[in-house]
XYZ file of C-alpha atoms in Angstrom:
520
model
C 18.570 16.654 61.536
C 16.720 14.235 60.396
C 18.213 12.164 56.932
C 16.055 13.187 53.751
C 14.430 9.822 52.173
C 15.185 8.893 48.787
C 12.547 6.752 46.180
C 12.318 5.568 42.948
C 9.295 6.676 40.812
C 7.717 3.928 41.990
C 7.925 5.168 45.504
C 10.582 2.151 46.440
C 12.569 3.582 49.179
C 16.273 3.869 48.484
C 18.936 3.091 51.148
C 21.841 5.342 51.812
C 23.773 2.214 51.025
C 23.895 -1.304 50.061
C 25.589 -4.222 51.508
C 25.686 -8.233 51.054
C 23.209 -8.065 53.668
C 20.657 -6.711 51.329
C 21.013 -9.238 48.936
C 17.333 -11.081 48.249
C 17.749 -14.228 50.398
C 16.709 -16.170 46.953
C 19.442 -14.660 45.279
C 22.205 -16.711 43.635
C 24.705 -16.719 41.067
C 22.627 -17.181 37.802
C 23.980 -17.010 34.418
C 22.307 -15.392 31.180
C 20.655 -17.681 28.742
C 19.553 -19.677 31.543
C 15.798 -19.730 33.120
C 14.595 -17.940 34.690
C 16.883 -15.200 32.175
C 17.407 -12.187 34.614
C 20.624 -11.614 33.187
C 19.467 -11.942 29.661
C 17.821 -14.044 27.136
C 20.949 -14.816 25.440
C 24.309 -16.725 26.811
C 26.531 -13.763 25.245
C 24.010 -10.932 24.856
C 25.698 -8.386 22.927
C 28.921 -9.984 22.827
C 27.548 -12.391 20.219
C 24.724 -9.583 18.367
C 23.977 -6.084 19.431
C 20.428 -5.090 19.938
C 18.584 -4.163 16.550
C 18.993 -0.259 16.389
C 14.992 0.540 15.019
C 13.941 4.300 14.413
C 10.544 4.629 14.284
C 9.384 6.566 11.697
C 6.247 7.359 9.724
C 4.595 10.732 8.539
C 2.669 12.153 5.351
C 2.018 9.915 2.736
C 3.939 6.294 1.891
C 6.012 8.311 -0.513
C 7.348 10.651 2.356
C 7.926 7.884 4.535
C 9.516 5.786 2.035
C 12.270 8.300 1.690
C 12.884 8.621 5.654
C 13.347 4.778 5.322
C 16.087 4.870 2.726
C 17.668 7.832 4.606
C 17.834 5.953 8.067
C 18.768 2.745 6.185
C 21.622 4.342 4.724
C 22.804 5.692 8.322
C 23.201 2.011 10.002
C 19.727 1.171 11.065
C 19.176 -2.480 11.624
C 15.388 -2.857 11.281
C 12.347 -0.458 10.241
C 9.766 0.688 12.304
C 6.456 1.903 11.110
C 4.510 4.785 12.898
C 0.883 5.038 11.452
C -1.420 8.004 11.537
C -4.470 7.842 13.728
C -7.070 7.239 10.797
C -4.844 3.884 10.040
C -4.890 3.192 13.381
C -8.687 3.462 14.010
C -9.770 1.994 10.995
C -11.011 4.780 8.789
C -9.839 5.701 5.000
C -8.415 8.609 4.827
C -12.001 9.885 2.978
C -14.033 8.945 6.334
C -15.071 12.202 7.681
C -13.554 11.558 10.978
C -10.125 11.289 9.119
C -10.060 15.330 8.607
C -7.466 17.061 10.252
C -5.249 13.672 11.274
C -4.369 12.559 7.943
C -0.299 11.804 7.861
C 0.350 13.633 11.139
C 1.217 11.644 13.775
C 2.594 8.319 11.366
C 1.949 7.700 7.452
C -1.404 7.083 5.899
C -1.839 3.567 4.486
C -5.314 3.167 3.118
C -4.392 0.224 0.618
C -2.161 -2.439 -0.886
C -1.134 0.205 -3.145
C -0.022 2.773 -0.362
C 1.761 -0.295 1.379
C 3.768 -0.711 -2.036
C 4.696 2.575 -2.265
C 6.108 2.516 1.400
C 8.334 -0.133 0.812
C 9.379 0.721 -2.552
C 12.845 -0.326 -3.404
C 13.095 -1.917 0.306
C 13.155 -6.006 -0.090
C 11.192 -7.400 2.891
C 12.934 -10.760 3.062
C 16.262 -8.578 3.848
C 14.403 -6.244 6.739
C 12.749 -6.859 10.148
C 10.091 -4.337 9.954
C 7.806 -3.455 13.390
C 4.620 -2.199 12.780
C 2.871 -0.031 15.527
C -0.457 -1.199 14.877
C -3.381 -2.555 17.071
C -7.001 -2.769 16.344
C -6.185 -2.928 12.495
C -3.141 -4.788 13.208
C -4.743 -7.816 11.365
C -5.449 -5.802 8.042
C -1.548 -3.989 8.043
C -0.271 -7.398 8.284
C -2.225 -8.460 5.569
C -1.021 -5.709 3.900
C 2.546 -6.713 4.467
C 1.737 -10.368 3.568
C 0.344 -9.647 0.193
C 3.346 -7.118 -0.932
C 5.891 -9.858 0.170
C 4.258 -12.465 -2.003
C 4.524 -9.750 -4.999
C 7.661 -9.371 -4.034
C 8.329 -13.216 -4.623
C 9.621 -13.702 -1.297
C 9.428 -16.529 1.211
C 6.954 -16.218 3.547
C 9.067 -18.571 6.167
C 12.036 -16.148 5.808
C 9.774 -12.529 6.450
C 10.448 -11.299 10.298
C 8.922 -8.523 12.090
C 6.437 -7.509 14.849
C 2.976 -6.245 14.886
C 2.079 -4.641 18.097
C -1.176 -6.160 18.175
C -2.264 -5.571 21.791
C -5.643 -4.492 21.901
C -5.886 -4.609 26.040
C -3.763 -1.642 26.726
C -5.382 0.003 23.909
C -8.370 0.054 26.491
C -6.514 0.551 29.389
C -3.736 3.869 28.364
C -4.485 4.637 24.958
C -7.825 4.547 23.053
C -7.537 3.304 19.481
C -9.631 0.497 20.029
C -12.578 -0.478 17.550
C -14.034 -3.771 18.259
C -15.202 -4.941 21.727
C -12.708 -6.702 23.849
C -13.960 -10.382 23.351
C -13.902 -9.892 19.655
C -10.657 -7.980 19.620
C -9.170 -11.029 21.654
C -10.660 -13.539 18.754
C -8.941 -11.628 15.761
C -5.311 -11.781 18.161
C -5.471 -15.362 18.593
C -6.863 -15.496 14.788
C -3.310 -14.315 13.938
C -1.573 -16.449 16.494
C -3.121 -19.386 14.760
C -2.539 -18.451 11.134
C 1.410 -16.985 11.381
C 2.163 -20.270 13.219
C 1.621 -21.875 10.153
C 2.481 -19.660 7.816
C 4.530 -16.984 8.889
C 6.690 -18.795 11.782
C 9.298 -16.075 11.757
C 7.250 -13.309 12.692
C 6.409 -11.903 16.006
C 2.831 -11.858 16.657
C 2.280 -9.677 19.309
C 4.039 -7.066 21.279
C 2.718 -6.896 24.626
C 3.330 -3.200 25.462
C 4.024 -1.248 28.581
C 5.204 1.641 26.557
C 1.900 3.233 26.243
C 0.998 2.223 29.771
C 3.921 4.134 31.167
C 3.099 7.258 28.791
C -0.187 7.640 30.582
C 1.395 8.055 33.744
C 2.347 4.768 35.175
C 4.974 3.772 37.359
C 7.858 1.281 36.539
C 6.251 -1.362 39.001
C 2.841 -0.878 37.117
C 4.033 -0.967 33.877
C 5.251 -4.651 33.989
C 2.635 -5.780 36.163
C -0.327 -4.704 33.888
C 1.819 -5.554 30.743
C 2.706 -9.045 32.001
C -1.068 -9.309 33.838
C -2.196 -8.491 29.840
C 0.355 -11.459 28.401
C -1.268 -13.776 30.482
C -4.484 -12.853 29.305
C -3.616 -13.549 25.596
C -2.101 -16.588 26.491
C -5.158 -18.294 28.582
C -6.753 -16.724 25.065
C -4.779 -19.013 22.890
C -4.753 -21.862 25.186
C -8.238 -21.792 25.054
C -8.349 -21.933 20.983
C -6.366 -25.208 21.491
C -3.221 -23.448 20.220
C 0.521 -24.869 21.606
C 2.005 -22.804 23.983
C 5.839 -24.006 23.023
C 4.834 -22.769 19.605
C 3.043 -19.579 19.438
C 4.718 -18.691 23.028
C 8.008 -18.314 20.941
C 6.617 -15.514 19.083
C 5.497 -13.375 21.805
C 7.550 -10.103 22.290
C 7.335 -7.124 25.037
C 7.582 -3.669 24.233
C 8.794 -1.398 27.254
C 9.540 2.016 27.640
C 12.782 3.183 29.014
C 12.719 6.601 31.381
C 15.421 8.401 33.710
C 15.606 6.678 36.873
C 18.438 4.388 35.399
C 18.874 1.702 38.296
C 14.922 1.060 38.667
C 14.783 0.938 34.983
C 17.550 -1.668 34.477
C 15.763 -3.490 37.730
C 12.611 -3.408 36.174
C 13.577 -4.947 32.949
C 15.717 -7.766 34.785
C 12.360 -8.407 37.096
C 10.084 -8.518 33.816
C 12.252 -11.601 32.251
C 12.317 -13.700 35.728
C 8.574 -12.781 36.018
C 7.637 -14.134 32.345
C 9.615 -17.015 32.839
C 7.808 -18.085 35.942
C 4.392 -17.185 34.319
C 4.880 -19.051 31.211
C 6.362 -22.121 33.212
C 3.087 -22.209 35.140
C 0.777 -21.972 32.230
C 2.540 -24.993 31.067
C 5.384 -24.077 28.671
C 8.295 -26.705 28.636
C 10.568 -25.004 25.745
C 12.963 -22.694 27.068
C 12.675 -19.981 24.032
C 8.687 -19.941 25.019
C 9.492 -18.638 28.362
C 12.058 -16.195 27.354
C 10.668 -12.210 27.599
C 12.214 -10.852 24.202
C 11.414 -6.938 24.528
C 11.478 -3.773 22.423
C 12.549 -0.821 24.000
C 11.586 3.260 23.417
C 12.835 6.150 25.394
C 10.104 7.710 27.170
C 8.459 10.207 24.978
C 6.675 11.736 28.015
C 10.097 12.612 29.673
C 10.982 15.039 26.881
C 10.557 18.735 27.314
C 9.543 21.370 25.013
C 12.005 23.673 27.309
C 15.065 23.532 26.274
C 14.466 20.618 24.306
C 18.478 19.997 23.985
C 18.598 18.615 27.072
C 16.350 15.914 25.977
C 19.773 14.379 23.829
C 20.957 14.069 27.469
C 17.801 12.404 28.621
C 17.616 9.805 25.625
C 21.380 9.005 26.557
C 20.285 7.840 29.939
C 17.194 5.973 28.925
C 19.527 4.488 26.017
C 21.862 3.175 29.168
C 18.961 1.634 31.007
C 17.504 -0.265 27.657
C 21.238 -1.948 26.993
C 21.997 -2.476 30.819
C 18.554 -3.995 31.294
C 19.191 -6.119 28.197
C 17.159 -4.928 25.395
C 16.532 -6.789 21.852
C 15.709 -3.798 20.218
C 15.833 -0.089 20.657
C 14.380 2.911 19.692
C 15.845 6.155 20.513
C 13.295 9.341 20.333
C 14.643 12.847 18.472
C 15.344 15.707 21.026
C 12.525 17.759 19.062
C 9.451 15.171 19.902
C 8.327 17.217 22.302
C 7.323 19.864 19.581
C 6.652 18.341 16.331
C 7.703 14.897 14.224
C 11.707 14.222 14.393
C 13.605 16.350 11.725
C 16.363 14.459 9.754
C 18.969 15.743 11.675
C 17.096 15.200 15.513
C 16.535 11.386 14.034
C 19.983 11.004 13.170
C 21.121 12.405 16.528
C 18.876 9.887 18.001
C 20.355 6.897 16.049
C 23.823 8.009 16.680
C 22.935 7.871 20.589
C 22.482 4.284 20.215
C 25.595 3.734 17.996
C 28.353 5.472 20.630
C 26.758 3.346 23.269
C 27.314 0.584 21.427
C 30.682 1.078 19.706
C 32.030 3.566 22.423
C 30.832 3.207 25.913
C 32.025 -0.251 26.748
C 28.788 -1.275 28.580
C 28.079 -4.025 25.756
C 31.782 -6.290 25.846
C 30.272 -8.179 29.088
C 27.135 -9.725 29.991
C 24.613 -7.576 32.233
C 27.686 -5.832 33.935
C 25.485 -4.724 36.552
C 24.441 -8.047 38.188
C 25.961 -8.961 41.934
C 25.204 -4.997 42.758
C 23.917 -5.379 46.245
C 21.959 -2.185 45.042
C 20.473 -3.778 41.475
C 19.942 -6.763 42.881
C 17.987 -5.586 45.757
C 15.830 -3.424 43.823
C 15.199 -5.867 41.168
C 13.599 -7.928 43.737
C 11.278 -5.457 45.124
C 10.205 -4.182 41.997
C 9.510 -7.535 41.301
C 7.505 -8.270 44.714
C 5.667 -5.062 44.207
C 4.609 -5.964 40.739
C 3.275 -9.698 41.954
C 1.017 -7.925 44.330
C -0.579 -5.789 41.474
C -0.796 -9.243 39.407
C -2.517 -11.201 42.302
C -5.089 -7.970 42.619
C -5.555 -8.212 38.781
C -6.363 -12.098 39.004
C -8.582 -11.616 41.963
C -10.841 -9.472 39.832
C -10.732 -11.923 37.472
C -7.934 -11.111 34.828
C -6.634 -8.234 32.608
C -10.124 -7.951 30.656
C -12.220 -7.738 33.745
C -9.863 -5.462 35.642
C -10.272 -3.186 32.818
C -13.567 -3.529 32.370
C -13.978 -2.325 35.715
C -11.737 0.342 35.590
C -9.104 -1.117 38.074
C -5.786 -0.144 35.660
C -7.314 2.627 34.203
C -7.647 4.397 37.690
C -4.497 2.948 39.043
C -2.581 4.839 36.051
C -4.679 8.065 36.689
C -3.639 7.790 40.165
C 0.157 7.531 39.760
C 0.058 10.450 36.931
C -1.991 12.813 39.070
C 0.853 11.779 42.104
C 3.859 12.483 39.585
C 2.574 15.722 38.174
C 1.839 17.234 42.004
C 5.510 16.176 43.120
C 6.557 18.182 39.808
C 4.509 21.375 40.664
C 5.584 20.936 44.313
C 9.266 20.727 43.003
C 9.616 17.211 45.120
C 10.526 16.079 41.690
C 12.861 18.225 39.840
C 12.563 18.525 36.044
C 15.520 20.614 34.787
C 14.453 23.008 32.593
C 10.941 22.960 33.589
C 10.724 23.392 37.220
C 14.990 24.402 37.820
C 17.209 25.425 36.105
C 14.960 27.668 33.871
C 15.952 30.232 31.121
C 14.283 32.905 29.748
C 14.764 32.317 26.061
C 14.262 29.028 24.138
C 16.514 28.102 21.994
C 14.596 27.938 18.434
C 14.397 24.606 17.148
C 13.431 23.786 13.603
C 9.864 22.426 13.366
C 8.528 19.557 11.171
C 4.708 19.893 10.629
C 2.624 18.072 8.228
C -0.087 19.519 5.679
C -3.347 19.259 5.763
C -3.331 19.189 2.004
C -2.056 15.553 2.290
C -5.649 14.470 2.897
C -6.848 15.118 -0.585
C -3.728 13.469 -1.891
C -4.954 10.407 -0.310
C -8.527 11.066 -1.617
C -7.072 11.454 -4.628
C -5.553 8.148 -4.637
C -8.340 6.076 -3.423
C -10.644 7.400 -5.846
C -8.648 6.006 -8.395
C -8.070 2.818 -6.666
C -11.512 2.250 -6.805
C -12.186 2.989 -10.123
C -9.286 0.595 -11.453
C -10.036 -2.425 -9.905
C -12.357 -5.374 -10.141
C -15.264 -3.742 -7.889
C -17.352 -7.153 -8.253
C -14.647 -9.184 -7.034
C -13.785 -6.714 -4.015
C -17.290 -6.790 -2.770
C -17.152 -10.750 -2.985
C -14.218 -10.669 -0.518
C -15.847 -7.839 1.982
C -19.014 -10.529 2.014
C -16.383 -13.444 2.698
C -14.985 -11.462 5.620
C -18.012 -11.056 7.013
C -19.301 -14.759 6.930
C -15.992 -15.920 8.084
C -16.199 -13.217 11.371
C -19.848 -14.641 11.788
C -18.974 -18.221 11.740
C -15.659 -18.027 13.866
C -13.466 -19.044 10.555
C -10.058 -17.891 11.197
C -10.368 -14.558 9.172
C -6.705 -14.129 7.881
C -7.055 -16.013 4.633
C -10.141 -13.878 3.619
C -8.763 -10.469 4.707
C -5.142 -11.392 2.703
C -7.338 -12.103 -0.203
C -9.276 -9.109 0.259
C -6.365 -6.820 0.174
C -4.795 -8.497 -2.544
C -7.929 -7.515 -4.710
C -7.414 -3.630 -2.588
C -10.153 -3.689 -0.552
C -9.332 -0.277 1.387
C -8.378 -0.968 5.243
C -11.460 1.130 5.886
C -13.838 -0.978 3.972
C -12.028 -4.525 5.548
C -12.825 -2.844 9.204
C -16.357 -1.629 8.470
C -17.135 -5.245 7.347
C -16.153 -6.084 11.046
C -18.098 -3.185 12.599
C -21.070 -4.396 11.196
C -20.437 -7.851 12.969
C -19.181 -7.272 16.080
C -19.989 -3.583 16.243
C -17.701 -1.061 18.047
C -16.596 -0.543 21.852
C -18.156 2.620 23.318
């Protein structure tokens, strides 16, 4: 009888047994904290400091999200991670016609500095690291955050956190873009430039493979497309005359963790090694500018609505993958997120999963405990080689922007997504509780839904804001943004002044729509 072949989710064939003959010819004993950082970016990894335990949260109004943040902080969360609703993500105030039905649904509605003040009420920004999942309007949300920090009397040199600010993956996989690629890249390099002088501890971009994976890519495609996008951002910054050894230290990455434990670990290890080589090739000489630091979120697309409590097991496997792979920061999904926003109980279980892995499992006791495994080292090498092959194809097209404009990345992701779904439907790929081990009656799970009345609450707030602000000054600020956009002046100082004078997110986004147009 013929032996059944086994493959990873990226179609890398897995041998029945691995020996020292399977170690890559280039394999050598490496130490963590040393180039090319395969084993981790810190010499002592989690023995010195655990990863930051973040829980991604945001829903309804700023006031409601603020309550959840205080709860999470009381339960041991080390950093906040803000989810924004779709109107906020694509530059529409809650009062816009296109915002109807979406206000506060997949994240919190933030229309103005007033909302940001409510969101962080009772939270000292100097004492917390905040990650904001925002892209096309990332510069506006950063301006809100900076304006609030200034109101709190904070030292901007001490403010830490991240804006996702990764527009290329929006064109390739997710769709919350506003402006065409070239002006969008200009906004991103403006942020790099401004933060390098004014906000030195802020991570100016989180180059994201997460949404590429959620759209259906393989693990190999996830790192190939993400690192290729990273190259495009670095080249854009270099063309602006920025110092790679300065802005390179403030680049971070955001990856997905799926269920194929060893492939995921290999993916994270390979990504570090590849990014170190890319940055060195682009001219970086500072070790910290060559380090790939990353946040991980467990795989939303892996969660099942069927037998949702099984998702607790899936998230545990994914947590182990992220930690064994050397993540710097982690969000674990609630088991109920295939059905609705996470309830407070589900969010707590997700956080406890991280804490149990950190304090009870023993996997944090030594650096990169899987290093030297014949299988892991061989798989890391194969993932890397397959990812380099894809990057070479993208480079031949002219880089990420050209590859996206020509639909190369989108088509590759669509093909992989189709292949994966086909395997599930043919039962070549088993999903427990979905195509095998099913039950007739599902467990009842408490629902957490957002009421549509939230929109009217936000509209009333906006109207009250516009009635009491200095509208002459607000108009002057918006005009200054348009002028800066037209003459290629750095936009950040003008946007910060505008939000300090209570211009709204939609007003600022519309200013730039008038100059840059919209991407169709």
